[in-house]
């Protein structure tokens, strides 16, 4: 998940280094005076979140020399932040406030030179409630994005049933985190030495689900044979327009067994899977939707119109998103682990 968030920030910084305006970020190369950039993807279920400040520029991102960040919850000052004095990165701020669904959060950022003051105000979304049901099945399937002719591999299919929050328009994101546990060994001085490792993965195949493809599901064969590129829902976002006030069972896949460790004799022990349904803000939904398009084969900047990226920062630019999470955990064990393998 951390890698995913960093990817989002990287895309945003590249885009805003070339252009900026009050409420939209057109993907072009117009000259603009430097503006303060405020970025954060905040998990309301955590008290450790990071906010980034930078300055826009034509060719590269500008670094700030110092700033103060104030966080207010429902009109009351929650914390005042300064950069870490021992760090060379003066644009990184750690938010430790506790947020709750329905909170109105305002974040102000002021540079020390008095040149810039940017702020945003976001209402923390309500969580979806419980994940009603998760069914799994082991199947053979072609991996996504492994190239033409890749043979099928063992995958786990998830059928995840969720219920929409009634009476309002909702925006969601699904994250499936795998934690794969391995034992591996090597021979040393005529002895067998054992060690353990854990791998994390967030890869998810969403192309066969109606909601996650916006009504345009496809198979891996369809993608290989298509004449034009398709927009892959890399950030696995969706809204409730196809199941308003009702329930929906989505179908997603991932490679549950993994590749192991090259050059080692390894044995897969188990995989813990954390299914997370995030309620996100509307602005964040459309921002991630634009990123999906920019990162797809379907977008050609020489033939397509510029992509407009939403911003919810006043007096500057950027994206500050809040999410609340509902999760479900399951464990997939390897029941064929040989008896000589030591316990984890």
Tab-separated table of C-alpha atoms in Angstrom:
chain	number	residue	atom	x	y	z
A	1	UNK	CA	0.000	0.000	0.000
A	2	UNK	CA	2.867	2.323	0.818
A	3	UNK	CA	4.326	1.774	-2.655
A	4	UNK	CA	0.977	2.553	-4.209
A	5	UNK	CA	0.692	5.822	-2.312
A	6	UNK	CA	4.231	6.823	-3.307
A	7	UNK	CA	3.366	6.086	-6.964
A	8	UNK	CA	0.387	8.421	-6.678
A	9	UNK	CA	2.533	11.235	-5.246
A	10	UNK	CA	5.160	10.738	-7.959
A	11	UNK	CA	2.562	11.076	-10.724
A	12	UNK	CA	1.148	14.204	-9.140
A	13	UNK	CA	4.541	15.865	-8.726
A	14	UNK	CA	5.451	15.197	-12.352
A	15	UNK	CA	2.183	16.684	-13.550
A	16	UNK	CA	2.199	19.784	-11.398
A	17	UNK	CA	5.809	20.551	-12.235
A	18	UNK	CA	4.598	21.478	-15.701
A	19	UNK	CA	1.346	23.300	-14.985
A	20	UNK	CA	-0.960	24.565	-12.286
A	21	UNK	CA	-4.228	26.444	-11.807
A	22	UNK	CA	-6.779	26.950	-9.071
A	23	UNK	CA	-9.045	23.923	-9.419
A	24	UNK	CA	-7.719	21.875	-12.355
A	25	UNK	CA	-4.267	20.679	-13.373
A	26	UNK	CA	-4.119	20.698	-17.199
A	27	UNK	CA	-1.374	18.503	-18.595
A	28	UNK	CA	0.500	21.125	-20.602
A	29	UNK	CA	3.606	23.301	-20.407
A	30	UNK	CA	2.313	26.799	-19.743
A	31	UNK	CA	4.438	29.225	-17.805
A	32	UNK	CA	3.002	29.829	-14.346
A	33	UNK	CA	4.425	31.508	-11.260
A	34	UNK	CA	5.420	29.037	-8.540
A	35	UNK	CA	2.547	27.762	-6.420
A	36	UNK	CA	2.544	25.759	-3.253
A	37	UNK	CA	1.789	22.084	-3.822
A	38	UNK	CA	0.078	20.135	-1.030
A	39	UNK	CA	-0.198	16.339	-1.336
A	40	UNK	CA	-1.502	13.743	1.111
A	41	UNK	CA	-3.426	10.485	0.999
A	42	UNK	CA	-4.618	10.205	4.599
A	43	UNK	CA	-5.918	7.023	6.175
A	44	UNK	CA	-8.351	8.094	8.888
A	45	UNK	CA	-7.811	4.755	10.640
A	46	UNK	CA	-4.145	5.589	11.256
A	47	UNK	CA	-2.432	8.209	13.414
A	48	UNK	CA	0.672	8.170	11.227
A	49	UNK	CA	0.131	9.984	7.936
A	50	UNK	CA	2.441	12.030	5.742
A	51	UNK	CA	1.822	15.357	4.006
A	52	UNK	CA	4.176	16.688	1.326
A	53	UNK	CA	4.801	20.318	0.360
A	54	UNK	CA	6.623	21.463	-2.779
A	55	UNK	CA	6.588	24.307	-5.277
A	56	UNK	CA	5.506	24.051	-8.898
A	57	UNK	CA	8.057	24.646	-11.639
A	58	UNK	CA	8.317	24.387	-15.413
A	59	UNK	CA	11.090	21.802	-15.588
A	60	UNK	CA	11.411	20.469	-12.064
A	61	UNK	CA	9.765	20.542	-8.671
A	62	UNK	CA	10.864	23.339	-6.359
A	63	UNK	CA	11.804	22.579	-2.768
A	64	UNK	CA	10.535	24.688	0.106
A	65	UNK	CA	12.997	25.961	2.701
A	66	UNK	CA	10.580	25.872	5.608
A	67	UNK	CA	6.888	25.953	6.386
A	68	UNK	CA	4.292	25.565	9.115
A	69	UNK	CA	1.316	23.231	8.772
A	70	UNK	CA	-1.800	23.566	10.932
A	71	UNK	CA	-4.396	20.794	11.202
A	72	UNK	CA	-7.894	21.676	12.413
A	73	UNK	CA	-10.686	19.192	13.136
A	74	UNK	CA	-14.230	20.586	13.233
A	75	UNK	CA	-12.850	24.098	13.703
A	76	UNK	CA	-10.465	23.281	16.576
A	77	UNK	CA	-6.682	23.306	16.189
A	78	UNK	CA	-5.439	19.722	16.514
A	79	UNK	CA	-1.714	20.106	15.846
A	80	UNK	CA	0.901	22.461	14.443
A	81	UNK	CA	3.670	20.860	12.414
A	82	UNK	CA	7.187	21.891	11.503
A	83	UNK	CA	9.733	20.076	9.312
A	84	UNK	CA	12.105	17.617	10.947
A	85	UNK	CA	15.163	19.757	11.866
A	86	UNK	CA	17.457	16.753	11.329
A	87	UNK	CA	16.172	16.042	7.818
A	88	UNK	CA	17.212	17.726	4.584
A	89	UNK	CA	13.656	17.286	3.283
A	90	UNK	CA	11.832	20.365	4.580
A	91	UNK	CA	8.647	19.507	2.716
A	92	UNK	CA	7.682	16.343	4.613
A	93	UNK	CA	5.298	16.587	7.570
A	94	UNK	CA	3.989	13.780	9.784
A	95	UNK	CA	0.352	14.072	10.868
A	96	UNK	CA	-0.522	12.295	14.128
A	97	UNK	CA	-4.076	13.561	14.622
A	98	UNK	CA	-6.876	11.035	15.115
A	99	UNK	CA	-9.642	11.448	12.530
A	100	UNK	CA	-13.155	10.022	12.549
A	101	UNK	CA	-15.855	9.627	9.874
A	102	UNK	CA	-17.769	12.874	9.423
A	103	UNK	CA	-14.963	15.094	10.745
A	104	UNK	CA	-14.411	18.296	8.791
A	105	UNK	CA	-10.642	18.633	8.492
A	106	UNK	CA	-8.896	21.813	7.408
A	107	UNK	CA	-5.163	21.842	6.693
A	108	UNK	CA	-3.271	25.138	6.231
A	109	UNK	CA	0.315	25.382	4.993
A	110	UNK	CA	2.328	28.627	5.209
A	111	UNK	CA	5.892	29.004	3.974
A	112	UNK	CA	8.371	30.748	6.259
A	113	UNK	CA	9.085	33.472	3.699
A	114	UNK	CA	5.432	34.531	3.741
A	115	UNK	CA	5.066	34.031	-0.015
A	116	UNK	CA	2.630	31.126	0.019
A	117	UNK	CA	-0.449	30.055	1.973
A	118	UNK	CA	-2.416	27.064	0.715
A	119	UNK	CA	-5.261	25.267	2.425
A	120	UNK	CA	-7.776	22.496	1.939
A	121	UNK	CA	-10.933	21.394	3.725
A	122	UNK	CA	-12.145	17.798	3.469
A	123	UNK	CA	-14.923	15.848	5.169
A	124	UNK	CA	-13.776	12.384	6.241
A	125	UNK	CA	-16.001	9.848	4.413
A	126	UNK	CA	-18.118	7.237	6.146
A	127	UNK	CA	-16.940	3.594	5.939
A	128	UNK	CA	-18.888	1.070	3.921
A	129	UNK	CA	-19.709	-1.127	6.905
A	130	UNK	CA	-18.738	-4.775	7.028
A	131	UNK	CA	-17.657	-6.884	4.080
A	132	UNK	CA	-20.593	-9.276	3.950
A	133	UNK	CA	-18.943	-12.327	2.415
A	134	UNK	CA	-15.723	-13.510	0.765
A	135	UNK	CA	-15.541	-16.720	-1.281
A	136	UNK	CA	-12.278	-17.958	-2.797
A	137	UNK	CA	-11.351	-20.529	-5.424
A	138	UNK	CA	-8.019	-21.709	-6.813
A	139	UNK	CA	-7.974	-21.558	-10.623
A	140	UNK	CA	-5.548	-21.568	-13.543
A	141	UNK	CA	-5.370	-18.191	-15.245
A	142	UNK	CA	-3.047	-16.129	-17.402
A	143	UNK	CA	-1.220	-13.489	-15.351
A	144	UNK	CA	-1.878	-9.856	-16.228
A	145	UNK	CA	0.862	-7.792	-17.885
A	146	UNK	CA	3.306	-10.687	-18.270
A	147	UNK	CA	3.400	-10.457	-22.051
A	148	UNK	CA	1.906	-12.389	-24.940
A	149	UNK	CA	2.166	-16.166	-24.712
A	150	UNK	CA	2.654	-16.376	-20.951
A	151	UNK	CA	1.283	-19.746	-19.803
A	152	UNK	CA	-1.506	-19.933	-17.210
A	153	UNK	CA	-0.535	-19.943	-13.543
A	154	UNK	CA	-2.328	-20.814	-10.358
A	155	UNK	CA	-4.409	-17.861	-9.106
A	156	UNK	CA	-6.845	-17.225	-6.315
A	157	UNK	CA	-10.229	-15.822	-7.297
A	158	UNK	CA	-12.002	-13.635	-4.742
A	159	UNK	CA	-15.752	-13.080	-4.811
A	160	UNK	CA	-16.249	-10.183	-2.409
A	161	UNK	CA	-19.752	-9.139	-1.418
A	162	UNK	CA	-20.221	-5.567	-0.181
A	163	UNK	CA	-23.255	-3.421	0.579
A	164	UNK	CA	-23.490	0.195	-0.488
A	165	UNK	CA	-24.127	2.968	2.019
A	166	UNK	CA	-27.750	3.972	1.318
A	167	UNK	CA	-29.048	7.426	0.492
A	168	UNK	CA	-25.848	8.996	-0.823
A	169	UNK	CA	-23.355	8.883	-3.671
A	170	UNK	CA	-20.334	6.818	-2.672
A	171	UNK	CA	-16.832	6.286	-4.022
A	172	UNK	CA	-14.644	3.351	-3.145
A	173	UNK	CA	-11.293	1.699	-3.664
A	174	UNK	CA	-10.344	-1.945	-3.130
A	175	UNK	CA	-6.855	-2.974	-2.017
A	176	UNK	CA	-5.854	-6.625	-1.683
A	177	UNK	CA	-2.589	-7.056	0.210
A	178	UNK	CA	-0.786	-10.391	0.228
A	179	UNK	CA	1.787	-11.328	2.839
A	180	UNK	CA	3.545	-14.460	1.642
A	181	UNK	CA	5.602	-16.431	4.145
A	182	UNK	CA	8.438	-18.668	2.974
A	183	UNK	CA	11.046	-21.002	4.388
A	184	UNK	CA	14.250	-21.439	2.415
A	185	UNK	CA	17.467	-23.334	2.989
A	186	UNK	CA	21.025	-23.703	1.817
A	187	UNK	CA	23.878	-26.092	2.450
A	188	UNK	CA	26.852	-24.851	4.463
A	189	UNK	CA	29.658	-26.967	5.967
A	190	UNK	CA	27.663	-30.133	5.321
A	191	UNK	CA	24.708	-28.715	7.237
A	192	UNK	CA	21.292	-27.571	6.080
A	193	UNK	CA	20.624	-23.998	7.189
A	194	UNK	CA	17.071	-22.629	7.315
A	195	UNK	CA	15.747	-19.107	7.302
A	196	UNK	CA	12.414	-17.416	6.700
A	197	UNK	CA	11.157	-14.475	4.679
A	198	UNK	CA	7.985	-12.546	4.009
A	199	UNK	CA	6.983	-10.870	0.747
A	200	UNK	CA	4.264	-8.253	0.294
A	201	UNK	CA	2.311	-7.831	-2.911
A	202	UNK	CA	-0.544	-5.564	-3.954
A	203	UNK	CA	-1.049	-6.815	-7.521
A	204	UNK	CA	-4.686	-7.285	-8.430
A	205	UNK	CA	-6.365	-8.339	-11.676
A	206	UNK	CA	-9.652	-6.474	-12.113
A	207	UNK	CA	-10.327	-6.779	-15.852
A	208	UNK	CA	-13.193	-9.307	-15.585
A	209	UNK	CA	-15.313	-7.391	-13.078
A	210	UNK	CA	-18.204	-5.283	-14.403
A	211	UNK	CA	-18.010	-2.506	-11.803
A	212	UNK	CA	-14.212	-2.229	-11.716
A	213	UNK	CA	-14.110	-1.936	-15.520
A	214	UNK	CA	-16.968	0.572	-15.688
A	215	UNK	CA	-19.172	-1.899	-17.532
A	216	UNK	CA	-16.477	-3.105	-19.964
A	217	UNK	CA	-15.103	-6.414	-18.640
A	218	UNK	CA	-12.535	-8.310	-20.698
A	219	UNK	CA	-10.406	-11.440	-20.583
A	220	UNK	CA	-6.641	-11.621	-20.961
A	221	UNK	CA	-7.205	-12.960	-24.498
A	222	UNK	CA	-9.315	-9.892	-25.322
A	223	UNK	CA	-6.529	-7.584	-24.154
A	224	UNK	CA	-3.901	-9.472	-26.176
A	225	UNK	CA	-5.987	-9.399	-29.372
A	226	UNK	CA	-7.296	-5.837	-29.074
A	227	UNK	CA	-6.428	-3.276	-31.710
A	228	UNK	CA	-6.388	-0.416	-29.208
A	229	UNK	CA	-5.117	-0.116	-25.694
A	230	UNK	CA	-7.459	-0.456	-22.753
A	231	UNK	CA	-7.610	1.580	-19.564
A	232	UNK	CA	-6.453	-0.671	-16.751
A	233	UNK	CA	-7.983	0.213	-13.386
A	234	UNK	CA	-4.581	0.253	-11.711
A	235	UNK	CA	-5.853	1.905	-8.534
A	236	UNK	CA	-8.952	-0.340	-8.338
A	237	UNK	CA	-11.421	2.512	-7.802
A	238	UNK	CA	-15.174	2.323	-8.337
A	239	UNK	CA	-18.392	4.128	-7.499
A	240	UNK	CA	-21.836	2.817	-6.539
A	241	UNK	CA	-23.646	3.810	-9.749
A	242	UNK	CA	-24.189	0.153	-10.748
A	243	UNK	CA	-25.431	-1.024	-7.333
A	244	UNK	CA	-26.901	2.095	-5.688
A	245	UNK	CA	-28.251	1.349	-2.185
A	246	UNK	CA	-27.809	-2.376	-2.854
A	247	UNK	CA	-25.263	-5.179	-2.628
A	248	UNK	CA	-22.653	-6.234	-5.146
A	249	UNK	CA	-20.273	-9.191	-5.464
A	250	UNK	CA	-17.064	-8.294	-7.274
A	251	UNK	CA	-14.662	-10.762	-8.877
A	252	UNK	CA	-10.922	-10.130	-8.699
A	253	UNK	CA	-7.826	-12.308	-8.961
A	254	UNK	CA	-4.219	-12.440	-7.879
A	255	UNK	CA	-1.258	-14.774	-8.118
A	256	UNK	CA	-1.363	-16.305	-4.668
A	257	UNK	CA	1.719	-18.506	-4.845
A	258	UNK	CA	4.352	-16.129	-6.142
A	259	UNK	CA	7.732	-16.822	-7.671
A	260	UNK	CA	9.795	-17.438	-4.527
A	261	UNK	CA	13.484	-16.590	-4.290
A	262	UNK	CA	15.742	-17.179	-7.254
A	263	UNK	CA	18.814	-19.257	-6.454
A	264	UNK	CA	17.357	-20.645	-3.230
A	265	UNK	CA	15.563	-23.841	-2.312
A	266	UNK	CA	12.348	-22.416	-0.955
A	267	UNK	CA	9.033	-23.704	0.366
A	268	UNK	CA	5.897	-21.612	0.461
A	269	UNK	CA	4.258	-21.911	3.906
A	270	UNK	CA	1.180	-19.701	3.820
A	271	UNK	CA	-0.257	-16.415	2.577
A	272	UNK	CA	-2.245	-13.953	4.658
A	273	UNK	CA	-4.602	-11.881	2.520
A	274	UNK	CA	-5.972	-8.529	3.726
A	275	UNK	CA	-8.948	-7.277	1.716
A	276	UNK	CA	-9.538	-3.565	2.255
A	277	UNK	CA	-12.516	-1.571	1.007
A	278	UNK	CA	-11.761	2.144	1.296
A	279	UNK	CA	-14.397	4.862	1.218
A	280	UNK	CA	-12.755	7.791	-0.553
A	281	UNK	CA	-13.730	11.342	-1.464
A	282	UNK	CA	-15.177	12.248	-4.857
A	283	UNK	CA	-12.173	14.422	-5.747
A	284	UNK	CA	-9.751	11.598	-4.985
A	285	UNK	CA	-11.841	9.199	-7.073
A	286	UNK	CA	-11.673	11.415	-10.165
A	287	UNK	CA	-7.991	12.145	-9.591
A	288	UNK	CA	-7.139	8.418	-9.489
A	289	UNK	CA	-9.396	7.849	-12.493
A	290	UNK	CA	-7.348	10.394	-14.435
A	291	UNK	CA	-4.140	8.675	-13.328
A	292	UNK	CA	-5.499	5.372	-14.617
A	293	UNK	CA	-5.991	6.964	-18.034
A	294	UNK	CA	-2.584	8.652	-18.076
A	295	UNK	CA	-0.888	5.365	-17.179
A	296	UNK	CA	-2.735	3.322	-19.819
A	297	UNK	CA	-2.000	2.322	-23.407
A	298	UNK	CA	-5.227	4.046	-24.453
A	299	UNK	CA	-3.802	7.536	-23.871
A	300	UNK	CA	-1.566	9.147	-26.464
A	301	UNK	CA	-0.568	12.700	-25.621
A	302	UNK	CA	-0.018	13.464	-29.300
A	303	UNK	CA	-3.557	12.435	-30.297
A	304	UNK	CA	-5.634	12.862	-27.146
A	305	UNK	CA	-6.818	15.986	-25.404
A	306	UNK	CA	-4.904	17.038	-22.271
A	307	UNK	CA	-6.009	15.288	-19.087
A	308	UNK	CA	-7.498	17.563	-16.427
A	309	UNK	CA	-6.568	16.523	-12.894
A	310	UNK	CA	-8.819	17.734	-10.079
A	311	UNK	CA	-7.332	19.646	-7.174
A	312	UNK	CA	-8.907	20.450	-3.812
A	313	UNK	CA	-6.210	22.849	-2.603
A	314	UNK	CA	-6.983	26.574	-2.394
A	315	UNK	CA	-4.211	29.136	-2.816
A	316	UNK	CA	-2.059	26.459	-4.412
A	317	UNK	CA	-2.583	23.085	-6.013
A	318	UNK	CA	-2.471	19.389	-5.225
A	319	UNK	CA	-4.651	16.633	-3.841
A	320	UNK	CA	-5.432	15.849	-0.210
A	321	UNK	CA	-7.546	12.737	0.113
A	322	UNK	CA	-9.078	11.027	3.140
A	323	UNK	CA	-10.247	7.443	3.374
A	324	UNK	CA	-11.893	5.177	5.924
A	325	UNK	CA	-11.352	1.450	5.778
A	326	UNK	CA	-13.302	-1.767	6.212
A	327	UNK	CA	-11.174	-4.913	6.055
A	328	UNK	CA	-11.339	-8.686	5.981
A	329	UNK	CA	-8.440	-11.125	6.545
A	330	UNK	CA	-8.067	-14.717	5.396
A	331	UNK	CA	-5.208	-17.225	5.406
A	332	UNK	CA	-4.256	-19.615	2.626
A	333	UNK	CA	-2.023	-22.434	3.922
A	334	UNK	CA	0.153	-24.906	2.086
A	335	UNK	CA	-1.048	-28.224	3.464
A	336	UNK	CA	1.748	-30.079	1.675
A	337	UNK	CA	4.644	-28.584	3.660
A	338	UNK	CA	7.200	-31.392	4.241
A	339	UNK	CA	7.683	-32.453	7.881
A	340	UNK	CA	11.388	-31.540	7.913
A	341	UNK	CA	10.553	-27.824	7.545
A	342	UNK	CA	10.986	-26.064	10.921
A	343	UNK	CA	8.153	-24.004	12.364
A	344	UNK	CA	7.920	-20.320	11.536
